[in-house]
Coordinates of C-alpha atoms and ligand atoms in Angstrom, one line a residue:
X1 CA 26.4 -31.9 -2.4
X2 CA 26.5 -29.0 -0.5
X3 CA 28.2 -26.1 -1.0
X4 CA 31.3 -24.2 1.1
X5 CA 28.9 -21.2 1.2
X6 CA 25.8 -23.7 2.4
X7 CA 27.5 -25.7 4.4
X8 CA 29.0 -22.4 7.0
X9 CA 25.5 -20.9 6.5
X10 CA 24.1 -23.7 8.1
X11 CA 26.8 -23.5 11.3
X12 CA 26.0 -20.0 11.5
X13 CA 21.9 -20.4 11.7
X14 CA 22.9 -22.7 14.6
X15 CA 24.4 -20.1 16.6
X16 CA 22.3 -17.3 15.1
X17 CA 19.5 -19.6 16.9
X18 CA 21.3 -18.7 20.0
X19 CA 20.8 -14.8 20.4
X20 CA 17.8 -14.5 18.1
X21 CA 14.4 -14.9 18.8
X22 CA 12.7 -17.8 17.9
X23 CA 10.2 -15.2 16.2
X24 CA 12.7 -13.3 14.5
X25 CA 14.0 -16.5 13.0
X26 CA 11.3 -18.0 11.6
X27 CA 10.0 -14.5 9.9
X28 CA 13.2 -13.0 9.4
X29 CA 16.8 -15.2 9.4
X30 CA 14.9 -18.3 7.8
X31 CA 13.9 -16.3 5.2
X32 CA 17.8 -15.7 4.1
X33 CA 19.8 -16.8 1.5
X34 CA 23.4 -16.7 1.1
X35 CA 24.6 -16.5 -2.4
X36 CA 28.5 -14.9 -2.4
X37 CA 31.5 -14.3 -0.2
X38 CA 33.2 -11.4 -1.0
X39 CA 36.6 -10.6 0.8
X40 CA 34.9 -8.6 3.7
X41 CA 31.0 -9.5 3.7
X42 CA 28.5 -12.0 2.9
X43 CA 26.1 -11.7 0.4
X44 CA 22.3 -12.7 1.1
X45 CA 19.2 -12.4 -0.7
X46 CA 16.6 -11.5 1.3
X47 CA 12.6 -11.5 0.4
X48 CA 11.3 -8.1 1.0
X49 CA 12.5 -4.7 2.1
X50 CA 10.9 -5.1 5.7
X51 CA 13.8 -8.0 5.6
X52 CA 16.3 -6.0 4.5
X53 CA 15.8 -3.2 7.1
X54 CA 15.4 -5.2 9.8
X55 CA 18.6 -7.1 9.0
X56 CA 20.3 -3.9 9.0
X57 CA 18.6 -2.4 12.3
X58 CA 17.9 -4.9 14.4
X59 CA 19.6 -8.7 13.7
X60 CA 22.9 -7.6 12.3
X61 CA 24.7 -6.9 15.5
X62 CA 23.5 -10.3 16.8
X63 CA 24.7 -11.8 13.4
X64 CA 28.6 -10.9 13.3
X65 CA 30.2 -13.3 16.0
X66 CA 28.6 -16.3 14.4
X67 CA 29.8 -14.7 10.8
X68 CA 33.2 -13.8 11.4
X69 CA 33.3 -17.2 13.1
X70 CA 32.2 -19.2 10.2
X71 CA 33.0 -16.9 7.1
X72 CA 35.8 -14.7 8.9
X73 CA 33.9 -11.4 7.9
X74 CA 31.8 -9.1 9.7
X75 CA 29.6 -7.4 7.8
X76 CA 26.8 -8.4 5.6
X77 CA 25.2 -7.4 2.1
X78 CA 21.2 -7.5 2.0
X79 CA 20.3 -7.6 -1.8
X80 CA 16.3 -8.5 -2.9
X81 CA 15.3 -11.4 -5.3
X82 CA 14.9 -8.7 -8.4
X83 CA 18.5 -7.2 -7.8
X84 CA 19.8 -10.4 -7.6
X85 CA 20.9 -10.1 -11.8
X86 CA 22.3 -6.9 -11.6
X87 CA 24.4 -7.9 -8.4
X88 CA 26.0 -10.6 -10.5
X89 CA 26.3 -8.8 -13.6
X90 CA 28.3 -6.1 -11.3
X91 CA 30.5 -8.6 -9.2
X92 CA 31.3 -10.7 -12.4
X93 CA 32.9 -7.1 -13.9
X94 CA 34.5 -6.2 -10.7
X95 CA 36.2 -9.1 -10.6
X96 CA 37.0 -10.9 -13.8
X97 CA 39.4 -13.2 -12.2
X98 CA 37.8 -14.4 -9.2
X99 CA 36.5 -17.3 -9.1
X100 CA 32.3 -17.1 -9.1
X101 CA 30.9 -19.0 -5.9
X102 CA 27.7 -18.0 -6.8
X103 CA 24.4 -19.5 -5.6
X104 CA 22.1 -20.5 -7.8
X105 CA 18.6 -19.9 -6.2
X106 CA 17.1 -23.0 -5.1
X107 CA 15.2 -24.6 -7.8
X108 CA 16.3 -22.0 -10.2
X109 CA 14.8 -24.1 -13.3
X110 CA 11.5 -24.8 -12.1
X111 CA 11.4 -21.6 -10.3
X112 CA 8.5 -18.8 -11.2
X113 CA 10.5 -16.2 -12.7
X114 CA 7.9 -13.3 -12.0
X115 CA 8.2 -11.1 -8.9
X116 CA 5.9 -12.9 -6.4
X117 CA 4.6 -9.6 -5.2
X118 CA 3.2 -8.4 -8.6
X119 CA 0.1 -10.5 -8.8
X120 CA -3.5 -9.9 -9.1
X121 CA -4.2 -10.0 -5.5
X122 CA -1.6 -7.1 -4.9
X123 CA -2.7 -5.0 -7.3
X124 CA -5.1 -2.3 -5.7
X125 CA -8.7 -1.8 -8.1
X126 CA -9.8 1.7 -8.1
X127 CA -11.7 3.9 -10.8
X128 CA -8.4 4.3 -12.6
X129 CA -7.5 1.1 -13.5
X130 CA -10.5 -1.1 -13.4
X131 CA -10.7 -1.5 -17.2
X132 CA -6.7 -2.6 -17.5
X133 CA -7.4 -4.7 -14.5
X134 CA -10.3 -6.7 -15.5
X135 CA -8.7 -7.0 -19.1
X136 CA -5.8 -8.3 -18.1
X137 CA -7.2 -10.9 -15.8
X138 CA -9.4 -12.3 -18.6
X139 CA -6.4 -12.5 -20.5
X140 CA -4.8 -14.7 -17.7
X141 CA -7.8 -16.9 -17.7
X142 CA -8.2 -17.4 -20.7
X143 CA -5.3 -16.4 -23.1
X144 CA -5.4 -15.7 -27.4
X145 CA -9.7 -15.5 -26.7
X146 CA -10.6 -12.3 -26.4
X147 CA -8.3 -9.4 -26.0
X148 CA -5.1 -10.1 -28.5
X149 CA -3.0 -7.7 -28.7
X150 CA -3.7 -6.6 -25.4
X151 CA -2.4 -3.0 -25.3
X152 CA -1.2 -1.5 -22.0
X153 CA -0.3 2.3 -21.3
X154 CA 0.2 5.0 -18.7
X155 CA 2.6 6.5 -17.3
X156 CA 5.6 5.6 -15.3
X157 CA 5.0 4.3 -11.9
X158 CA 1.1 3.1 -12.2
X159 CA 1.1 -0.5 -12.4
X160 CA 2.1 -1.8 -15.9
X161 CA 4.8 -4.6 -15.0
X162 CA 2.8 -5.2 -12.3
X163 CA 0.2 -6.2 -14.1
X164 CA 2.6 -8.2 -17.0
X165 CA 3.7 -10.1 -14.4
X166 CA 0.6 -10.4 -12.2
X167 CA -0.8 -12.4 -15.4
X168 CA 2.7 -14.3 -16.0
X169 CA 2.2 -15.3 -12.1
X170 CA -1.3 -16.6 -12.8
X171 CA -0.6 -18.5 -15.3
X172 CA 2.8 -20.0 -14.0
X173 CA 0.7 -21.0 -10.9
X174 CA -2.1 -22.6 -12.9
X175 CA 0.2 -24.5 -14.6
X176 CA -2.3 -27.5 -15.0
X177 CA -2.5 -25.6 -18.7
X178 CA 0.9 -26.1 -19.1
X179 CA 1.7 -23.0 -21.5
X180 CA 5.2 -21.5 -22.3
X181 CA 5.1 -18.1 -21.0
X182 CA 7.7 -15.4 -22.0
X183 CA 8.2 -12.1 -20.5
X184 CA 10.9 -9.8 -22.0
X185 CA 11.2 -5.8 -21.8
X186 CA 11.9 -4.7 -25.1
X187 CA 15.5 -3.7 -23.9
X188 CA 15.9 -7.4 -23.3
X189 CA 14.2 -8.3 -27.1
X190 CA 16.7 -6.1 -28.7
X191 CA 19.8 -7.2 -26.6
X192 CA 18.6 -11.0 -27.6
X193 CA 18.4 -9.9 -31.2
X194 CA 21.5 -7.7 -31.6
X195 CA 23.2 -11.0 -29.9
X196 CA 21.9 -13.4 -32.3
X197 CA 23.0 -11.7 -35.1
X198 CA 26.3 -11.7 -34.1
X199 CA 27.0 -15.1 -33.3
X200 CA 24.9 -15.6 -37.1
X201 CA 27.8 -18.5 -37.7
X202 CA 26.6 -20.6 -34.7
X203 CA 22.8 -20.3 -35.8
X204 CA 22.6 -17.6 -33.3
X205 CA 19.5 -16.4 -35.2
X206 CA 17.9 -20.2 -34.8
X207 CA 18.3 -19.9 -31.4
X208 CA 16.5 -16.4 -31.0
X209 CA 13.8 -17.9 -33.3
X210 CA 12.5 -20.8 -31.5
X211 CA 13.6 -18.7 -28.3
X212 CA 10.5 -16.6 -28.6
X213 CA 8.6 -18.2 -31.6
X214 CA 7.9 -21.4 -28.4
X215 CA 6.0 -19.1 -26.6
X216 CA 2.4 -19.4 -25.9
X217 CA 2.1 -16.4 -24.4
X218 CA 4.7 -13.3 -24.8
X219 CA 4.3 -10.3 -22.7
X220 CA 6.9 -7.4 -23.8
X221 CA 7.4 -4.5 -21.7
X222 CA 8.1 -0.9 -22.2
X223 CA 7.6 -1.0 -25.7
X224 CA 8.3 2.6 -25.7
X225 CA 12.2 1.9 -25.7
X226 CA 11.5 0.0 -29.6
X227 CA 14.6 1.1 -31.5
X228 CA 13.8 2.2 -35.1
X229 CA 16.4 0.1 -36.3
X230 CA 15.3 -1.9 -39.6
X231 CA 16.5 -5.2 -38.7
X232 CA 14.9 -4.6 -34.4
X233 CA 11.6 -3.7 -35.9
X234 CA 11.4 -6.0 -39.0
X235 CA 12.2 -9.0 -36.2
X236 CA 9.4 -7.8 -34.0
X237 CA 6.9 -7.6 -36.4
X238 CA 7.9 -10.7 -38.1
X239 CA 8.1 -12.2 -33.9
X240 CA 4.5 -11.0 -33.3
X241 CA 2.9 -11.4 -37.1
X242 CA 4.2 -15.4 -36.2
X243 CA 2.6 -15.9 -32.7
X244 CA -0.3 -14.0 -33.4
X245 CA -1.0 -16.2 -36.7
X246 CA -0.8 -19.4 -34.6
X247 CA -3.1 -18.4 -32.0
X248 CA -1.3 -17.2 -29.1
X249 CA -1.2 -14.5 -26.7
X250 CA 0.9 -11.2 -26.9
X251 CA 0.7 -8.5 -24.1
X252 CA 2.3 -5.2 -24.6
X253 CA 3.2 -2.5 -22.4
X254 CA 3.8 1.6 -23.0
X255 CA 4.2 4.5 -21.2
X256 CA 2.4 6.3 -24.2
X257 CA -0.2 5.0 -26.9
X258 CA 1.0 3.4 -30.0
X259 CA 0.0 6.5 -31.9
X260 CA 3.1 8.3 -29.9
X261 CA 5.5 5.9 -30.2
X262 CA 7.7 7.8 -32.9
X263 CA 9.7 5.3 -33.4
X264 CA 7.1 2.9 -34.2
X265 CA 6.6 1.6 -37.9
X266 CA 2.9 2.1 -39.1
X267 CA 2.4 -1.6 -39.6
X268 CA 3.1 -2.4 -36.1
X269 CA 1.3 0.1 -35.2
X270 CA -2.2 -0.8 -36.9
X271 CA -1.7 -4.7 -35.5
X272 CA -1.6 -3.2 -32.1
X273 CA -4.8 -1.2 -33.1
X274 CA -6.6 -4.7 -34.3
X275 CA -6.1 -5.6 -30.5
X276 CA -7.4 -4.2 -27.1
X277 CA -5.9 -0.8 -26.3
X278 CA -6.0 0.6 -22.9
X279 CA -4.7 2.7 -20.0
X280 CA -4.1 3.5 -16.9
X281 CA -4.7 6.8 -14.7
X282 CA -2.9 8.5 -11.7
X283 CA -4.8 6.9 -8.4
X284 CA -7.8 9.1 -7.5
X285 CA -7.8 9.9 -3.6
X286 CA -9.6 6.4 -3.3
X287 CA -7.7 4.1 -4.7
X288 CA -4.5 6.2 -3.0
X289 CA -5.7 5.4 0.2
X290 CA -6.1 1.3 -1.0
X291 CA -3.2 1.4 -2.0
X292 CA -1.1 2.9 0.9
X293 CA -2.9 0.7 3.4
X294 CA -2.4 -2.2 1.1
X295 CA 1.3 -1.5 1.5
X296 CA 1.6 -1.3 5.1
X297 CA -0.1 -4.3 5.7
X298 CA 1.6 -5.9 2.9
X299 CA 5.2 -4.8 4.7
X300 CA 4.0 -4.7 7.9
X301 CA 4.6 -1.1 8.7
X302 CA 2.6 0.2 11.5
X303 CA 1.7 4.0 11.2
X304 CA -0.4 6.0 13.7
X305 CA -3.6 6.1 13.3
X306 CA -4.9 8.3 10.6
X307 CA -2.0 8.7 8.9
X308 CA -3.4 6.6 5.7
X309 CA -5.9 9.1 4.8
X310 CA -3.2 11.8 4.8
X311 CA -0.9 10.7 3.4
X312 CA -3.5 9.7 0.5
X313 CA -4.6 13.2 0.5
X314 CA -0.8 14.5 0.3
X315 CA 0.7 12.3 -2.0
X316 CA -1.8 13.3 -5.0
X317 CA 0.9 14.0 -6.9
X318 CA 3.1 11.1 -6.7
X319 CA 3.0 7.8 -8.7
X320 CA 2.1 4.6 -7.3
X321 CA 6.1 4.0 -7.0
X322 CA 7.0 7.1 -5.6
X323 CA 4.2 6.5 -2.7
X324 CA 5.8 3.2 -1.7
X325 CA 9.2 4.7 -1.3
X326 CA 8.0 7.1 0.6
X327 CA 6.1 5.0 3.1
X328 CA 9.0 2.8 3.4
X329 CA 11.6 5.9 4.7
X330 CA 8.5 6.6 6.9
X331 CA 9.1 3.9 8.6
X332 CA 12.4 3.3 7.9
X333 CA 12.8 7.2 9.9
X334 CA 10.7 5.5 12.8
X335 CA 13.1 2.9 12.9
X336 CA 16.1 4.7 12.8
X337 CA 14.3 6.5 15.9
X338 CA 14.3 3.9 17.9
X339 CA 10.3 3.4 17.2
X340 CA 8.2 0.1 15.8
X341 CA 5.0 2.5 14.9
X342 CA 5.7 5.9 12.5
X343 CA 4.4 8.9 13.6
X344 CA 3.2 12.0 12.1
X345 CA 6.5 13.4 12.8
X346 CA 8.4 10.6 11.2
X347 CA 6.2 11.9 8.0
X348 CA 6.6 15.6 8.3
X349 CA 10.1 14.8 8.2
X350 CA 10.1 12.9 5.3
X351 CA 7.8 14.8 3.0
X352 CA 9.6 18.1 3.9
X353 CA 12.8 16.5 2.2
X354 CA 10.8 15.0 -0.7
X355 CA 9.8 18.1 -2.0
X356 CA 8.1 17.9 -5.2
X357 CA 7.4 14.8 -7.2
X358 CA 9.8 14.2 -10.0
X359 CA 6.7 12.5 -12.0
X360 CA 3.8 14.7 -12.1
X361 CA 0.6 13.2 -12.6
X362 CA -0.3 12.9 -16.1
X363 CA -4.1 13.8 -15.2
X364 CA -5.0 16.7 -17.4
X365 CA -8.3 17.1 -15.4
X366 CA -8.5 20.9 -14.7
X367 CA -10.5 23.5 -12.1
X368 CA -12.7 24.5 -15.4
X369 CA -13.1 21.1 -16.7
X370 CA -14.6 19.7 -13.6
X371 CA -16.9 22.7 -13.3
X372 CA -17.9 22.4 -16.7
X373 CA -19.0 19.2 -16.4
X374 CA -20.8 19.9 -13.6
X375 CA -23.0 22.3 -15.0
X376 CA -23.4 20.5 -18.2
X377 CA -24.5 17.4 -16.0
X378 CA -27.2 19.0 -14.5
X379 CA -27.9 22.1 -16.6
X380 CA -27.0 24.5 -14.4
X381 CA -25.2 27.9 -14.9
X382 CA -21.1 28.4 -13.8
X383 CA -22.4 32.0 -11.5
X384 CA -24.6 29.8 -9.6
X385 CA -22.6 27.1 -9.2
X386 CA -19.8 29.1 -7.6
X387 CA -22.2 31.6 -5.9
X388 CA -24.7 32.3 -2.9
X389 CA -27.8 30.3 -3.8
X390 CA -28.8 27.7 -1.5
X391 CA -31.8 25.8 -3.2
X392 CA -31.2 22.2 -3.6
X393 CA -30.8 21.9 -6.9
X394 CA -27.7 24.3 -6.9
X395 CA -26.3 22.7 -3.5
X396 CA -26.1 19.5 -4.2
X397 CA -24.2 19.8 -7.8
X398 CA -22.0 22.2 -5.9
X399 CA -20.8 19.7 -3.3
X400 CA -20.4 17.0 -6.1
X401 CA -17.9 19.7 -7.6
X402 CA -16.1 20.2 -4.3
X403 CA -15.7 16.6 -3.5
X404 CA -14.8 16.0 -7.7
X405 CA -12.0 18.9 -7.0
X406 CA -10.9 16.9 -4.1
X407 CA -10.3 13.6 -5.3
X408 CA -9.5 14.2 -8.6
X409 CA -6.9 17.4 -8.2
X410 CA -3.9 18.0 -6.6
X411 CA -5.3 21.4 -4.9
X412 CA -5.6 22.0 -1.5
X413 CA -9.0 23.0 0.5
X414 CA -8.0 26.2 0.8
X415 CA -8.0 26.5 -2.8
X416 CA -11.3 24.9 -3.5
X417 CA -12.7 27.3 -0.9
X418 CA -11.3 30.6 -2.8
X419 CA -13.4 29.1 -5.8
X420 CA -16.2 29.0 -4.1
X421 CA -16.2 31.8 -1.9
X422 CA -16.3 29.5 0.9
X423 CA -14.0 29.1 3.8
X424 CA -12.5 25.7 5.3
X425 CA -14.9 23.8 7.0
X426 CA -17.9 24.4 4.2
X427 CA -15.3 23.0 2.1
X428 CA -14.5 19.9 4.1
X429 CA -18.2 19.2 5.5
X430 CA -19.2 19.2 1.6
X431 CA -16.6 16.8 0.9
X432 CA -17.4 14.7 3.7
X433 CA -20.9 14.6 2.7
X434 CA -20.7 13.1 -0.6
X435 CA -17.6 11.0 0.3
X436 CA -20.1 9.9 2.7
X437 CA -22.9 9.5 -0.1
X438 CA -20.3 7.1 -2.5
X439 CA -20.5 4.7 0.0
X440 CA -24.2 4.6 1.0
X441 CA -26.2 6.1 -1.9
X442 CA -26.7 4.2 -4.9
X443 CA -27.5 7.5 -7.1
X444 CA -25.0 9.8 -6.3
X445 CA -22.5 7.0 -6.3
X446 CA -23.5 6.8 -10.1
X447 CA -23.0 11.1 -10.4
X448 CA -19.9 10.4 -9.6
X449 CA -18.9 7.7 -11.4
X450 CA -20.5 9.3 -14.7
X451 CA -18.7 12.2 -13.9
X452 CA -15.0 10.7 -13.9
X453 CA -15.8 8.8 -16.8
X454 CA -16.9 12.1 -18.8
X455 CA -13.8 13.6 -17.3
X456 CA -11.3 11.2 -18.3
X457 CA -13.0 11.4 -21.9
X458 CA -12.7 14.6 -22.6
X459 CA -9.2 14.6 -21.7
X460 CA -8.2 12.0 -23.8
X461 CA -10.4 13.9 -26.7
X462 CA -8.3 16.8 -26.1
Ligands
ADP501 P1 5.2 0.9 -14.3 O1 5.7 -0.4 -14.9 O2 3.9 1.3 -14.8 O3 6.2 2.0 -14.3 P2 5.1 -0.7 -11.9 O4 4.3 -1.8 -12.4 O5 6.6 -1.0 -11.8 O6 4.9 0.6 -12.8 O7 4.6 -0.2 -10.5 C1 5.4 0.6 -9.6 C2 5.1 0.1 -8.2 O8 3.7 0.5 -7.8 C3 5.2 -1.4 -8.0 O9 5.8 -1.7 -6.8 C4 3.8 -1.9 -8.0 O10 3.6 -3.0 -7.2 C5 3.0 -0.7 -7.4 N1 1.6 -0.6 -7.9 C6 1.3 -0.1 -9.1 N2 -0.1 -0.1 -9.3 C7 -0.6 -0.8 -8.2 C8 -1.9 -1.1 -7.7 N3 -3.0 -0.9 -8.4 N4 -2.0 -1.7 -6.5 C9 -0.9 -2.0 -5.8 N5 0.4 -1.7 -6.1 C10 0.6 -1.1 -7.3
MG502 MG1 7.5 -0.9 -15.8

């Protein structure tokens, strides 16, 4: 039967129909879903931020005849899918007595509960996190075969729950294996637990048990937050030691390795170890620029041309999270300006109030590092590296070093040039040169390559 909130939802579409584009229904209205009335708005879910804006910008003022027709309010409330929880949890406290006319999402129990736009094809592969990527789609394939524990860590911002849920997606949609599939962030594990043990009289604790002990796979986030309460820990271990006995699969994430988790008992510590440890970089310039014009096609910005490759170059020191909110006030800006493509302006605007990133990259690759390995690579000395010689063999390990600077460093040109004694456009025909090279020349595509790797060793040596 339907519902006093479905049924006036339906009347409204109808006259919605009437002053919005055929187009902008089928992309945008369609795509709604009511779920409350409060007193003075309506509460919709809506699928992605692109939704949301446009709802606010461009459809709402269309919208409120038909809504204060059918619901007697004007004004509407765009949530997304993943705040849909927090919504309720907030509503429900606000108003203890009201009655809750909440929606369910349609299909709620057969419904994938992992964000649909964390999933293997979304995730961006670059130099970075082409280990943790290949890993964790072998796990998805194949589960409990080859990497168990598998051990995920970097930090905030980079891609972890993307990637938990990118294999929960996988496997939800290949269902045909037909596997029980649990994803909890340890918050969640340790809210559960706490809960069963209080309700201990009502075999609360049976409850938790079969809860977690059913699953075939178990992916746990932010391990980090692991309280070193006895009974939290003793559960987890005794959790894992079970599903790992019987064959199944347990994923893991951290924003730091096991070895810094202080909170983290030795014996958990060592099973992780058994498993597949691995992490996850800050985006080199590369995978930056993958990743910022995977997100405007994904929302279906439009930015002037060019703009991808600087803002790639800007936004060195921002996580992968921090990127997408600021692409999204971009265009949000260009919006609010009455424009459907962001401009350069639009940007200047918004990086000028971002400022510096609250996350600094966790790369500990330095000036001195990079040079070092340069000269170590091809047994050169650190004078004639930075200096005046202009015989091949010193030219070409030079421009490796530039474009390794580059791509690898937060540092501006200008900066590169005072190392080398070199002004601007040396620096950025050097760069362009090997950038060039990557793409086309098998050899210095492996320099490269062999370079980052020895990079990212030391620094995890040190
Ligand atoms: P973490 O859990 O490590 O803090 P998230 O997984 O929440 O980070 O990622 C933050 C945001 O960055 C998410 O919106 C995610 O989709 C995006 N993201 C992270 N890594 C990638 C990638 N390689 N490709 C595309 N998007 C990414
Ligand atoms: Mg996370």
């Amino acid at each position: 039967m339907q519902s006093y909130i479905e049924r006036q939802w339906a009347l409204c579409m109808e006259d919605f129909g009437k002053k919005i584009s055929s187009v902008g229904m089928d992309l945008w209205i369609n795509t709604l879903q009511p779920i409350n009335i409060e007193q003075d708005k309506l509460v919709v879910i809506a699928p992605s931020e692109m939704a949301r804006t446009l709802i606010y910008s461009t459809y709402l003022d269309k919208m409120k005849e038909a809504l204060k027709t059918h619901f007697n309010v004007e004004e509407i409330y765009v949530i997304l899918p993943e705040e849909r929880e927090d919504y309720i949890a907030k509503y429900s406290q606000d108003n203890p007595d009201a009655e809750l006319n909440i929606l369910e999402p349609k299909e709620q129990t057969t419904k994938n509960p992992f964000n649909p736009r964390y999933t293997f094809d979304n995730f961006v592969i670059g130099t970075t996190n082409q280990v943790v990527y290949a890993a964790a789609r072998a796990v998805a394939e194949s589960p409990a075969t080859r990497f168990n524990p598998l051990f995920i860590y970097g930090g905030s911002g980079l891609g972890k729950t993307h990637l938990l849920h990118a294999i929960g997606n996988y496997i939800w949609e290949h269902k045909t294996t037909g596997l029980s599939i649990i994803y909890v962030t340890c918050e969640q594990f340790t809210n559960a637990f706490i809960e069963a043990l209080r309700e201990r009289h009502e075999k609360g604790m049976d409850g938790f048990h079969k809860r977690f002990r059913q699953a075939d796979v178990l992916l746990i986030d932010d391990i980090q937050f692991i309280s070193n309460r006895k009974g939290v820990q003793e559960e987890f271990f005794n959790t894992f030691n079970d599903l790992y006995q019987a064959g199944k699969q347990i994923i893991i994430s951290s924003d730091r390795p096991p070895k810094d988790i202080a909170t983290l008992e030795e014996r958990l510590r060592s099973r992780f170890a058994s498993g597949f440890i691995q992490d996850i970089q800050p985006p080199d310039f590369e995978t930056r620029l993958l990743i910022i014009q995977k997100k405007i096609e994904l929302e279906r910005f439009e930015f002037e041309k060019g703009m991808d490759v600087e803002l790639a170059e800007r936004l060195s020191n921002f996580n992968i999270r921090e990127m997408e909110a600021i692409l999204r006030k971009i265009y949000f800006l260009a919006n609010l300006h009455g424009k459907t493509v962001a401009t350069r302006e639009d940007m200047e605007e918004v990086l000028e109030k971002e400022g510096e990133p609250t996350v600094v990259s966790t790369t500990k690759v330095t000036q001195e590092k990079i040079i070092n390995a340069v000269c170590k690579y091809f047994t050169i000395d650190k004078r004639d590296l930075t200096g005046r010689k202009r015989n091949k063999e010193i030219v070409e390990p030079r421009q490796i070093c530039i474009y390794l600077m580059w791509s690898q460093l937060a540092i501006p040109l200008a900066t590169i040039g005072q190392i080398f004694g070199r002004d601007h456009t040396t620096i950025i025909h050097a760069r362009d040169k090997i950038m060039e090279l990557v793409k086309t020349n098998k050899q210095t595509k492996k320099i490269v390559n062999d370079l980052v790797a020895e990079l990212k060793n030391t620094q995890q040596n040190s």
